[in-house]
């Protein structure tokens, strides 16, 4: 078990190295940092001077090593656009995105799993068919369309919810949360739903499929032969055994939620990392892009690690070796 | 008479409802079991043995359903009870063991937890008392070091050990009847004998009646008190094991006995009698066995032979009810 954890950590390190390599390439070779900083009119001497102070005159591997050293302590340089440290910029935007993604995940699990269980137990019922139809729509409809429909109904027509921003936020240390104020919570509703619709549908269909499969297993028949209640057979035995693949997919989905969040943040003008990176791309703000890439890579690796740990927790068969 | 009977099955019929109408798969099966008795239910694959066993424990899966007959457990009719009442009987008064011990246990739960869960479903025990009982059960079915094994998962046990745990689960609430469907078929030959003697001991020590479903006459010879032979959805002969083994009356039984694998050369499945058993929906008119029967006469192709009870046995064959030659007088 320890070796398994160590192996996983090793692969996380490897992934991080590759990702930082890519982000280093973006940082150093896309655009000319010297031009970006000094402008095109600077003299040759000034340029050479800056090159030396930035270390750009050294071989690439030395530069990469320095880049890594700085990245490890969170130093990704200064944003070209607003002259602020990149780390500070990203950290100020991170809470908005994390809250959005976390709320969407909780909603997707909280709604998707019960719906999947229901459909697995009554696959031929009228309500199950309705849910299956809705989930098919939920999977096929593009996200920005959901967002715009929500805005049209709840902001434009009904005027219940504001269509942009986070509402009031409360500062807790460096973290800013919208969960503690009414307007903050209301502002979360539409973006979270927009982001979660696809996940709900996915998780529901996944749970239903897995659980129907597991319900045919011998140990379910034997659980019934032991006289266990339906509740116990369905939830303690069938559902638990259906959740392993769900854990994997949900892990990957949280990763892709971070990516999907870009669209969602654009639609709702949500001041998160997604919006930041859109602006960074527009302004060719390479340090921000490099840092974002490293951060997303790190996020993915951490999620994968967590998924593996959950696997170990749920499935005793994995604990060998 | 009924007081001593653990199980009394009368004229049990099972049909499948299909789009093209209903198809009978088990027809008018009757047998009884006394306390502590082991009845072997034997026949070729597809005869309807598992369907019968599933019907007894109330776990017949749709589209199959009981279309007629009655099942009595200790004198109480159980097949017509509402589902919840049947659920409460299952595991408590009638238990089951299935073929494959590798897939019968929940892989994500320790064997101890599965035992405790079963015990507490049926018996009003506190958690520590249930745990103590679970250890006793593990010891009873021959698991060494029950305390150490209690917290282990199914994958940490061998196939034979897992079947022992399945048996411990089946007897957790001391049922009067256990339906064991091919309990040794998936096991190594060396382990088979151990499991059979364990079942034998349970029947003797606890008075548990066992219906042992198998297609292996060797298993029957080793464990059964009486044998019921099934062919194409019907029971064609019932009798004490020695009589059926050595003085079979029904030609089908006689054919099966000719095929008993010797102890040194045990085959996995029965070698075929010439021809093959018809599937449900394709049963011939008259006696279902007549196309393969060496003694068949004109009457066999016309009439279904009525079961003829004699002593503690039964045979359904025209040879014993007036001959195979003449079709019956109108
Ligand atoms: N779900 C089903 N639908 C249609 N026919 C079935 C179904 N289950 C079993 N049967 C048929 O019923 C017959 C008896 O099956 P079974 O009781 O499993 O036989 P066995 O004696 O080998 O245990 C078989 O011929 C099988 O084809
Ligand atoms: Mg069978």
XYZ file of C-alpha atoms and ligand atoms in Angstrom:
679
model
C 0.000 0.000 0.000
C 2.792 2.418 0.903
C 4.605 1.533 -2.324
C 1.414 2.181 -4.231
C 1.099 5.634 -2.730
C 4.777 6.343 -3.432
C 4.393 5.193 -7.038
C 1.440 7.529 -7.453
C 3.376 10.419 -5.965
C 6.187 9.639 -8.381
C 3.885 9.855 -11.360
C 2.447 13.105 -10.032
C 5.962 14.542 -9.941
C 6.582 13.382 -13.494
C 3.369 14.974 -14.733
C 4.240 18.203 -12.947
C 7.675 18.239 -14.563
C 6.203 17.852 -18.050
C 3.590 20.499 -17.412
C 6.119 22.949 -16.050
C 8.270 22.243 -19.085
C 5.417 23.295 -21.314
C 4.650 26.304 -19.234
C 8.348 27.257 -19.328
C 8.265 27.076 -23.124
C 5.265 29.389 -23.210
C 6.837 31.742 -20.723
C 10.210 32.017 -22.419
C 9.748 31.455 -26.093
C 6.299 32.779 -26.970
C 6.774 36.456 -27.508
C 9.909 38.268 -26.399
C 9.943 39.099 -22.687
C 12.441 41.881 -23.327
C 10.226 43.516 -25.900
C 7.285 43.024 -23.632
C 8.959 44.729 -20.745
C 10.995 47.491 -22.374
C 8.882 48.146 -25.426
C 10.244 48.090 -28.996
C 12.108 51.402 -28.758
C 14.721 50.424 -26.171
C 18.407 50.570 -27.056
C 20.550 47.491 -27.672
C 22.509 48.088 -24.469
C 19.409 48.299 -22.399
C 18.230 45.040 -23.944
C 21.505 43.223 -23.176
C 21.403 44.549 -19.652
C 17.886 43.226 -19.096
C 18.716 39.897 -20.737
C 21.479 39.367 -18.207
C 19.353 40.375 -15.224
C 16.550 38.075 -16.420
C 19.088 35.300 -17.027
C 18.073 34.984 -20.669
C 21.702 34.802 -21.782
C 22.176 31.467 -20.027
C 21.602 28.019 -21.616
C 17.970 26.786 -21.681
C 18.429 24.045 -19.103
C 19.833 26.514 -16.602
C 16.916 28.802 -17.344
C 14.491 25.909 -16.863
C 16.128 25.057 -13.567
C 15.700 28.624 -12.381
C 12.135 28.622 -13.655
C 11.422 25.483 -11.638
C 13.030 26.939 -8.529
C 10.860 30.001 -8.797
C 7.702 28.036 -9.729
C 8.023 25.828 -6.650
C 7.771 28.860 -4.400
C 4.963 30.281 -6.525
C 6.978 32.951 -8.307
C 5.701 33.104 -11.880
C 6.903 36.628 -12.539
C 4.966 39.810 -13.241
C 1.870 40.034 -15.393
C 2.607 42.016 -18.576
C -0.859 43.481 -18.517
C -1.396 44.880 -15.048
C 2.120 44.759 -13.596
C 1.112 42.655 -10.607
C 2.803 39.456 -9.438
C 1.136 36.592 -11.319
C 0.696 34.528 -8.198
C -1.153 37.323 -6.427
C -3.369 37.789 -9.457
C -4.282 34.115 -9.667
C -4.800 33.708 -5.940
C -7.214 36.651 -5.926
C -9.273 34.948 -8.647
C -8.964 31.369 -7.431
C -11.662 31.392 -4.711
C -14.367 32.389 -7.208
C -13.554 29.465 -9.511
C -13.058 26.946 -6.717
C -16.408 27.820 -5.144
C -18.125 27.585 -8.501
C -16.590 24.199 -9.338
C -17.100 22.748 -5.871
C -20.745 23.797 -5.693
C -21.338 22.354 -9.162
C -19.692 19.061 -8.143
C -21.720 18.774 -4.959
C -24.899 19.524 -6.878
C -24.005 17.028 -9.615
C -23.312 14.244 -7.106
C -26.244 15.113 -4.859
C -28.716 15.060 -7.715
C -27.068 12.686 -10.192
C -26.503 9.732 -7.858
C -30.050 9.535 -6.425
C -31.488 9.943 -9.914
C -29.244 7.154 -11.211
C -30.213 4.857 -8.357
C -33.887 5.531 -8.960
C -33.596 4.799 -12.674
C -31.593 1.627 -12.010
C -34.257 0.284 -9.663
C -37.229 1.187 -11.880
C -35.783 1.277 -15.388
C -39.188 0.852 -16.979
C -41.101 3.366 -14.866
C -42.590 6.479 -16.443
C -40.575 8.815 -14.206
C -37.339 6.983 -15.050
C -38.016 7.403 -18.750
C -38.632 11.102 -18.218
C -35.356 11.442 -16.291
C -33.495 9.542 -18.990
C -34.897 11.826 -21.658
C -33.964 14.926 -19.673
C -30.460 13.596 -19.100
C -30.040 13.009 -22.816
C -30.877 16.656 -23.416
C -28.565 17.638 -20.546
C -25.670 15.839 -22.191
C -26.242 17.214 -25.671
C -27.072 20.875 -25.020
C -24.080 23.255 -25.155
C -23.249 24.913 -21.897
C -23.358 28.531 -22.986
C -26.876 27.914 -24.278
C -28.025 26.725 -20.848
C -26.433 29.795 -19.301
C -28.102 32.148 -21.741
C -31.488 30.473 -21.341
C -31.196 30.824 -17.572
C -30.266 34.472 -17.913
C -33.158 35.043 -20.291
C -35.668 33.490 -17.911
C -34.458 34.463 -14.458
C -32.722 37.780 -15.121
C -34.420 39.298 -18.120
C -37.988 38.012 -17.778
C -38.476 37.318 -14.087
C -35.768 39.676 -12.807
C -35.025 37.367 -9.880
C -31.309 36.904 -10.266
C -28.489 39.117 -11.381
C -26.837 37.901 -14.567
C -23.249 38.773 -13.710
C -20.675 38.895 -10.946
C -20.352 37.182 -7.607
C -22.521 39.484 -5.491
C -21.120 40.502 -2.132
C -18.140 38.554 -0.906
C -16.658 38.176 2.542
C -12.887 38.115 2.988
C -11.452 35.308 5.142
C -7.721 35.762 5.112
C -6.713 35.760 1.439
C -9.839 33.737 0.549
C -12.933 35.563 -0.592
C -16.196 33.670 -0.266
C -19.637 34.363 -1.675
C -21.210 31.619 0.396
C -21.754 33.792 3.456
C -23.923 36.497 1.969
C -27.392 36.299 0.442
C -26.386 38.087 -2.729
C -23.295 35.870 -2.995
C -25.344 32.711 -2.749
C -27.945 33.998 -5.198
C -25.211 34.897 -7.646
C -23.929 31.312 -7.502
C -27.253 29.723 -8.511
C -27.250 30.202 -12.268
C -23.536 29.623 -12.944
C -23.567 26.498 -10.776
C -26.626 25.081 -12.547
C -25.101 25.903 -15.908
C -21.924 24.104 -14.997
C -23.672 21.141 -13.328
C -26.317 20.172 -15.902
C -23.913 18.132 -17.998
C -22.347 16.515 -14.919
C -25.727 15.612 -13.426
C -26.759 13.902 -16.639
C -23.440 12.085 -16.962
C -23.383 10.874 -13.381
C -27.002 9.788 -13.512
C -26.475 7.680 -16.626
C -23.235 6.257 -15.289
C -24.716 5.280 -11.927
C -27.771 3.781 -13.600
C -25.719 1.685 -16.012
C -23.271 0.468 -13.383
C -25.941 -0.304 -10.855
C -28.109 -2.251 -13.281
C -25.036 -4.307 -14.075
C -24.223 -4.903 -10.411
C -27.839 -5.823 -9.632
C -27.388 -8.880 -11.831
C -24.375 -10.060 -9.825
C -24.503 -13.248 -7.793
C -23.750 -11.495 -4.530
C -26.906 -9.418 -4.917
C -28.964 -12.558 -5.432
C -27.265 -14.095 -2.416
C -27.889 -10.939 -0.377
C -31.577 -11.359 -1.178
C -31.395 -15.052 -0.291
C -30.001 -13.977 3.093
C -33.223 -12.047 3.601
C -31.672 -8.566 3.706
C -34.075 -5.674 3.252
C -34.384 -4.067 -0.183
C -32.879 -0.908 1.242
C -29.784 -2.725 2.389
C -29.464 -4.728 -0.836
C -29.813 -1.612 -2.978
C -27.759 0.914 -1.069
C -25.241 -1.002 1.013
C -24.420 -3.646 -1.577
C -25.504 -2.613 -5.079
C -24.779 1.127 -4.897
C -21.443 0.810 -3.125
C -20.239 -1.645 -5.735
C -21.415 0.689 -8.497
C -19.488 3.681 -7.194
C -15.914 2.727 -8.139
C -16.206 3.754 -11.791
C -18.220 6.773 -10.697
C -15.316 7.935 -8.533
C -12.956 7.745 -11.504
C -15.233 9.605 -13.842
C -16.166 12.242 -11.296
C -12.471 12.851 -10.661
C -11.880 13.414 -14.346
C -15.007 15.517 -14.551
C -13.889 17.883 -11.808
C -10.785 18.418 -13.883
C -12.805 19.198 -16.963
C -15.107 21.397 -14.863
C -12.145 23.684 -14.336
C -11.866 23.905 -18.111
C -15.633 24.232 -18.682
C -15.644 26.951 -16.058
C -13.964 29.240 -18.588
C -17.100 29.273 -20.742
C -19.374 29.577 -17.764
C -17.337 32.431 -16.286
C -17.421 34.239 -19.609
C -21.204 33.939 -19.866
C -21.824 35.166 -16.325
C -18.837 37.546 -16.097
C -17.766 35.466 -13.102
C -14.524 36.968 -11.758
C -12.641 33.677 -11.555
C -9.456 32.266 -13.005
C -11.258 31.378 -16.225
C -12.074 34.983 -16.962
C -8.530 35.956 -16.018
C -7.045 33.514 -18.490
C -9.377 34.691 -21.255
C -8.105 38.217 -20.720
C -4.527 36.968 -20.533
C -4.899 35.250 -23.892
C -6.354 38.393 -25.395
C -3.377 40.470 -24.214
C -0.736 37.787 -24.874
C 0.018 37.910 -21.154
C 2.345 34.889 -21.212
C 3.410 34.737 -17.550
C -0.242 34.449 -16.520
C -0.876 31.771 -19.136
C 2.179 29.809 -18.018
C 1.122 29.969 -14.402
C -2.435 28.971 -15.254
C -1.150 25.940 -17.155
C 1.044 24.896 -14.238
C -1.817 25.409 -11.827
C -4.298 23.373 -13.875
C -1.730 20.609 -14.286
C -1.160 20.585 -10.561
C -4.918 20.537 -9.949
C -5.422 17.560 -12.272
C -2.570 15.631 -10.668
C -3.937 16.286 -7.180
C -7.421 15.171 -8.224
C -6.035 11.970 -9.706
C -4.109 11.331 -6.530
C -7.262 11.864 -4.480
C -9.215 9.490 -6.725
C -6.588 6.806 -6.222
C -6.727 7.293 -2.463
C -10.530 7.028 -2.494
C -10.191 3.833 -4.522
C -7.901 2.392 -1.898
C -10.395 3.414 0.735
C -13.411 1.838 -0.988
C -11.951 -1.282 -2.556
C -10.045 -3.665 -0.292
C -8.836 -5.631 -3.327
C -6.644 -2.671 -4.321
C -4.851 -2.559 -0.997
C -2.548 -5.456 -1.797
C 1.027 -4.872 -2.914
C -47.786 -36.516 8.991
C -47.332 -32.845 8.110
C -45.940 -32.023 11.553
C -42.653 -33.729 10.856
C -42.244 -32.289 7.377
C -39.799 -29.425 6.987
C -40.784 -28.803 3.387
C -43.762 -29.939 1.386
C -43.956 -29.025 -2.292
C -47.209 -29.826 -4.052
C -47.781 -29.700 -7.792
C -45.436 -26.763 -8.294
C -45.542 -25.354 -11.829
C -43.409 -22.535 -13.216
C -44.088 -20.697 -16.464
C -42.361 -17.989 -18.426
C -44.532 -15.246 -19.826
C -43.144 -14.394 -23.222
C -44.465 -12.314 -26.080
C -45.606 -15.517 -27.753
C -47.675 -16.620 -24.791
C -46.629 -18.514 -21.696
C -44.202 -21.414 -21.721
C -44.159 -24.049 -19.015
C -40.681 -24.839 -17.679
C -41.522 -26.806 -14.523
C -44.694 -28.866 -14.243
C -46.439 -30.394 -11.249
C -43.373 -31.007 -9.168
C -44.123 -32.585 -5.781
C -41.770 -33.737 -3.058
C -41.366 -33.590 0.690
C -38.473 -33.206 3.069
C -38.295 -34.348 6.681
C -36.211 -32.510 9.258
C -32.525 -33.288 8.897
C -33.042 -34.998 5.573
C -30.934 -34.394 2.465
C -32.830 -34.666 -0.794
C -30.780 -34.740 -3.964
C -32.492 -33.079 -6.923
C -30.708 -34.418 -9.954
C -31.066 -34.161 -13.707
C -29.419 -32.936 -16.865
C -28.691 -29.265 -17.320
C -31.878 -27.406 -18.279
C -34.226 -29.832 -16.506
C -35.619 -27.063 -14.315
C -33.731 -27.765 -11.094
C -32.536 -24.222 -10.457
C -35.932 -22.773 -11.321
C -37.498 -25.096 -8.757
C -34.905 -24.123 -6.155
C -35.390 -20.400 -6.809
C -39.159 -20.800 -6.522
C -38.729 -22.432 -3.117
C -36.798 -19.455 -1.728
C -39.110 -16.954 -3.406
C -36.464 -15.582 -5.758
C -37.854 -16.609 -9.108
C -36.874 -13.888 -11.529
C -39.296 -12.355 -13.995
C -40.473 -13.326 -16.565
C -40.643 -16.621 -14.642
C -43.477 -17.070 -12.154
C -45.165 -19.758 -10.099
C -48.254 -20.701 -12.076
C -49.642 -23.355 -9.785
C -49.067 -25.522 -6.755
C -48.095 -24.794 -3.173
C -44.959 -24.683 -1.039
C -45.336 -25.416 2.666
C -42.591 -24.737 5.175
C -43.136 -26.429 8.557
C -46.814 -26.727 7.699
C -47.207 -23.059 6.713
C -47.893 -22.117 3.128
C -45.183 -19.674 2.036
C -45.480 -19.205 -1.733
C -48.595 -17.046 -1.484
C -47.245 -14.725 1.224
C -46.699 -11.052 0.374
C -43.120 -10.199 -0.731
C -42.132 -8.574 2.560
C -43.236 -11.633 4.556
C -41.292 -13.871 2.169
C -38.249 -11.661 2.595
C -38.435 -12.131 6.358
C -38.546 -15.915 5.949
C -35.559 -15.933 3.639
C -32.372 -16.472 5.565
C -34.315 -17.072 8.759
C -36.312 -20.197 8.010
C -35.249 -21.072 4.479
C -31.740 -20.365 3.280
C -29.850 -20.758 0.039
C -26.362 -21.543 -1.218
C -25.383 -20.921 -4.805
C -22.887 -22.405 -7.169
C -20.058 -19.920 -7.302
C -18.530 -18.956 -3.954
C -16.191 -16.514 -5.716
C -19.087 -14.254 -6.674
C -21.574 -14.911 -3.855
C -19.962 -12.546 -1.355
C -19.893 -8.755 -1.508
C -16.258 -7.976 -2.396
C -16.261 -4.622 -0.594
C -17.365 -5.861 2.814
C -15.517 -7.938 5.399
C -16.926 -11.412 5.948
C -17.559 -10.467 9.568
C -19.661 -7.472 8.558
C -21.660 -9.614 6.139
C -22.322 -12.162 8.864
C -23.313 -9.550 11.422
C -25.583 -7.856 8.913
C -27.358 -11.151 8.209
C -27.603 -12.103 11.879
C -29.013 -8.755 12.940
C -31.543 -8.750 10.106
C -33.152 -11.848 11.585
C -32.244 -12.054 15.257
C -32.702 -9.411 17.969
C -29.066 -9.381 19.021
C -26.856 -6.509 20.167
C -23.819 -5.722 18.031
C -21.349 -7.493 20.361
C -23.613 -10.550 20.647
C -23.970 -10.693 16.863
C -20.206 -10.435 16.535
C -19.720 -13.297 18.956
C -22.237 -15.362 17.028
C -20.465 -14.565 13.761
C -17.209 -15.935 15.228
C -19.033 -19.070 16.381
C -20.456 -19.550 12.902
C -17.027 -19.186 11.297
C -15.675 -21.808 13.709
C -18.651 -24.044 13.049
C -18.060 -24.133 9.286
C -14.397 -24.932 9.826
C -12.615 -21.600 9.419
C -9.449 -21.691 11.495
C -8.700 -18.571 13.563
C -12.190 -16.983 13.354
C -11.123 -13.896 15.300
C -8.311 -13.194 12.860
C -10.385 -13.976 9.784
C -13.431 -11.994 10.930
C -12.127 -8.667 9.603
C -10.846 -10.002 6.276
C -12.357 -9.495 2.857
C -13.650 -12.250 0.555
C -10.677 -11.989 -1.797
C -8.413 -13.049 1.054
C -10.033 -16.505 1.150
C -9.702 -19.494 -1.176
C -12.718 -20.807 -3.126
C -13.414 -23.610 -0.658
C -13.081 -21.230 2.301
C -15.455 -18.798 0.648
C -18.033 -21.535 0.174
C -17.693 -22.281 3.887
C -18.404 -18.621 4.604
C -21.396 -18.727 2.255
C -22.650 -21.703 4.261
C -22.063 -19.811 7.512
C -24.173 -16.968 6.094
C -26.895 -19.400 5.025
C -27.141 -20.935 8.513
C -26.703 -17.637 10.388
C -30.276 -17.670 11.663
C -30.617 -21.472 11.831
C -33.067 -22.013 8.975
C -35.065 -25.246 8.822
C -34.432 -25.718 5.127
C -31.467 -24.898 2.900
C -31.625 -24.983 -0.877
C -28.105 -25.648 -2.149
C -27.861 -25.160 -5.919
C -24.769 -26.960 -7.246
C -22.768 -25.949 -4.132
C -19.661 -27.874 -5.151
C -19.698 -27.623 -8.928
C -17.289 -24.672 -9.038
C -14.837 -26.208 -6.561
C -11.784 -28.445 -6.856
C -12.541 -32.122 -6.438
C -10.536 -32.318 -3.222
C -12.521 -29.441 -1.724
C -15.887 -30.798 -2.916
C -15.854 -33.688 -0.460
C -15.085 -31.381 2.473
C -17.978 -29.066 1.649
C -20.350 -32.009 1.206
C -19.407 -33.488 4.563
C -19.876 -30.070 6.158
C -23.426 -29.920 4.748
C -24.034 -33.491 5.876
C -22.933 -32.569 9.394
C -25.220 -29.516 9.486
C -28.187 -31.677 8.519
C -27.337 -34.170 11.254
C -26.418 -31.735 14.071
C -29.001 -29.021 13.493
C -31.805 -30.987 11.885
C -31.552 -28.732 8.827
C -33.296 -30.194 5.786
C -31.291 -29.710 2.602
C -32.417 -29.706 -1.008
C -29.218 -30.364 -2.893
C -29.496 -29.487 -6.561
C -26.875 -31.100 -8.757
C -26.236 -32.740 -12.089
C -23.505 -34.886 -10.538
C -24.590 -38.381 -9.465
C -21.316 -38.741 -7.572
C -22.368 -35.892 -5.274
C -25.751 -37.543 -4.755
C -24.141 -40.841 -3.826
C -21.983 -39.093 -1.266
C -24.555 -37.064 0.603
C -28.248 -37.648 -0.202
C -30.774 -39.630 1.839
C -33.272 -39.601 -0.983
C -33.083 -38.658 -4.629
C -35.558 -36.898 -6.895
C -34.781 -37.254 -10.588
C -35.926 -34.440 -12.819
C -36.403 -34.576 -16.562
C -37.841 -31.836 -18.779
C -39.558 -29.961 -15.971
C -41.052 -32.979 -14.217
C -39.908 -35.285 -11.452
C -39.839 -38.777 -12.939
C -38.664 -40.744 -9.925
C -38.128 -40.295 -6.201
C -36.621 -42.899 -3.946
C -34.105 -43.683 -1.204
C -30.588 -43.164 -2.461
C -29.546 -46.823 -2.352
C -32.604 -47.930 -4.273
C -32.269 -45.261 -6.909
C -28.572 -45.929 -7.309
C -28.778 -49.677 -7.452
C -32.334 -50.497 -8.479
C -33.563 -47.578 -10.535
C -37.040 -48.065 -11.921
C -37.536 -45.243 -14.401
C -35.628 -45.900 -17.635
C -34.202 -42.357 -17.521
C -32.853 -42.916 -14.008
C -31.451 -46.253 -15.080
C -29.738 -44.475 -17.965
C -28.258 -41.892 -15.593
C -27.022 -44.591 -13.206
C -25.272 -46.370 -16.020
C -23.294 -43.168 -16.352
C -22.198 -42.677 -12.733
C -18.575 -41.688 -12.979
C -16.423 -44.005 -10.922
C -14.575 -42.406 -8.043
C -11.265 -42.596 -9.838
C -12.553 -41.054 -13.050
C -15.040 -38.388 -12.143
C -16.387 -36.370 -15.046
C -17.638 -32.829 -14.637
C -20.904 -33.316 -16.395
C -23.084 -36.274 -17.177
C -22.206 -38.059 -20.354
C -25.181 -37.936 -22.676
C -27.807 -40.588 -23.012
C -28.489 -40.905 -26.755
C -30.389 -37.826 -27.895
C -30.855 -34.702 -25.860
C -33.384 -33.346 -23.416
C -36.024 -31.121 -25.051
C -36.150 -27.491 -23.962
C -39.255 -25.937 -22.429
C -41.841 -25.316 -25.141
C -40.613 -28.303 -27.150
C -41.733 -31.103 -24.884
C -43.234 -33.943 -26.880
C -46.781 -35.193 -26.329
C -47.037 -38.022 -23.837
C -44.007 -38.901 -21.727
C -41.285 -36.310 -22.399
C -38.633 -39.007 -22.289
C -40.224 -41.376 -24.804
C -38.183 -40.290 -27.850
C -35.004 -41.344 -26.009
C -36.473 -44.253 -24.053
C -35.350 -47.813 -24.885
C -38.589 -49.235 -23.413
C -41.041 -46.822 -25.007
C -44.288 -48.172 -26.447
C -47.262 -46.624 -28.273
C -48.909 -45.456 -25.061
C -45.849 -43.402 -24.086
C -46.302 -41.138 -27.112
C -49.927 -40.491 -26.218
C -50.250 -40.198 -22.443
C -48.347 -38.357 -19.745
C -47.606 -41.027 -17.128
C -49.203 -40.264 -13.758
C -46.894 -40.300 -10.725
C -47.268 -43.608 -8.918
C -46.382 -43.526 -5.238
C -45.021 -46.612 -3.567
C -43.565 -46.854 -0.031
C -41.267 -43.836 0.301
C -40.767 -43.526 -3.434
C -42.495 -42.386 -6.584
C -42.135 -43.202 -10.243
C -43.874 -41.695 -13.252
C -43.608 -44.273 -16.037
C -46.123 -46.402 -17.893
C -43.967 -49.464 -17.268
C -45.275 -49.363 -13.718
C -48.835 -48.268 -14.406
C -50.273 -50.798 -16.795
C -47.662 -51.173 -19.525
C -46.504 -49.155 -22.478
C -48.322 -50.982 -25.223
C -51.978 -50.170 -25.309
C -53.167 -46.629 -25.470
C -55.731 -46.279 -22.706
C -59.291 -47.347 -23.306
C -61.423 -44.357 -24.250
N -35.365 -16.209 -17.997
C -35.663 -17.314 -18.721
N -36.393 -17.194 -19.856
C -36.698 -18.282 -20.592
N -36.329 -19.528 -20.286
C -35.589 -19.724 -19.174
C -35.215 -18.629 -18.323
N -34.492 -19.114 -17.297
C -34.414 -20.456 -17.490
N -35.092 -20.830 -18.600
C -35.246 -22.202 -19.118
O -35.766 -23.015 -18.117
C -35.144 -24.298 -18.194
C -34.740 -24.765 -16.831
O -33.678 -23.966 -16.370
P -32.884 -24.319 -15.015
O -33.858 -24.504 -13.905
O -31.867 -23.264 -14.835
O -32.186 -25.693 -15.373
P -31.197 -26.565 -14.490
O -31.911 -27.839 -14.232
O -29.987 -26.779 -15.311
O -30.885 -25.803 -13.229
C -33.973 -24.187 -19.139
O -34.241 -24.942 -20.294
C -33.889 -22.734 -19.487
O -33.676 -22.596 -20.875
Mg -28.988 -24.976 -12.621
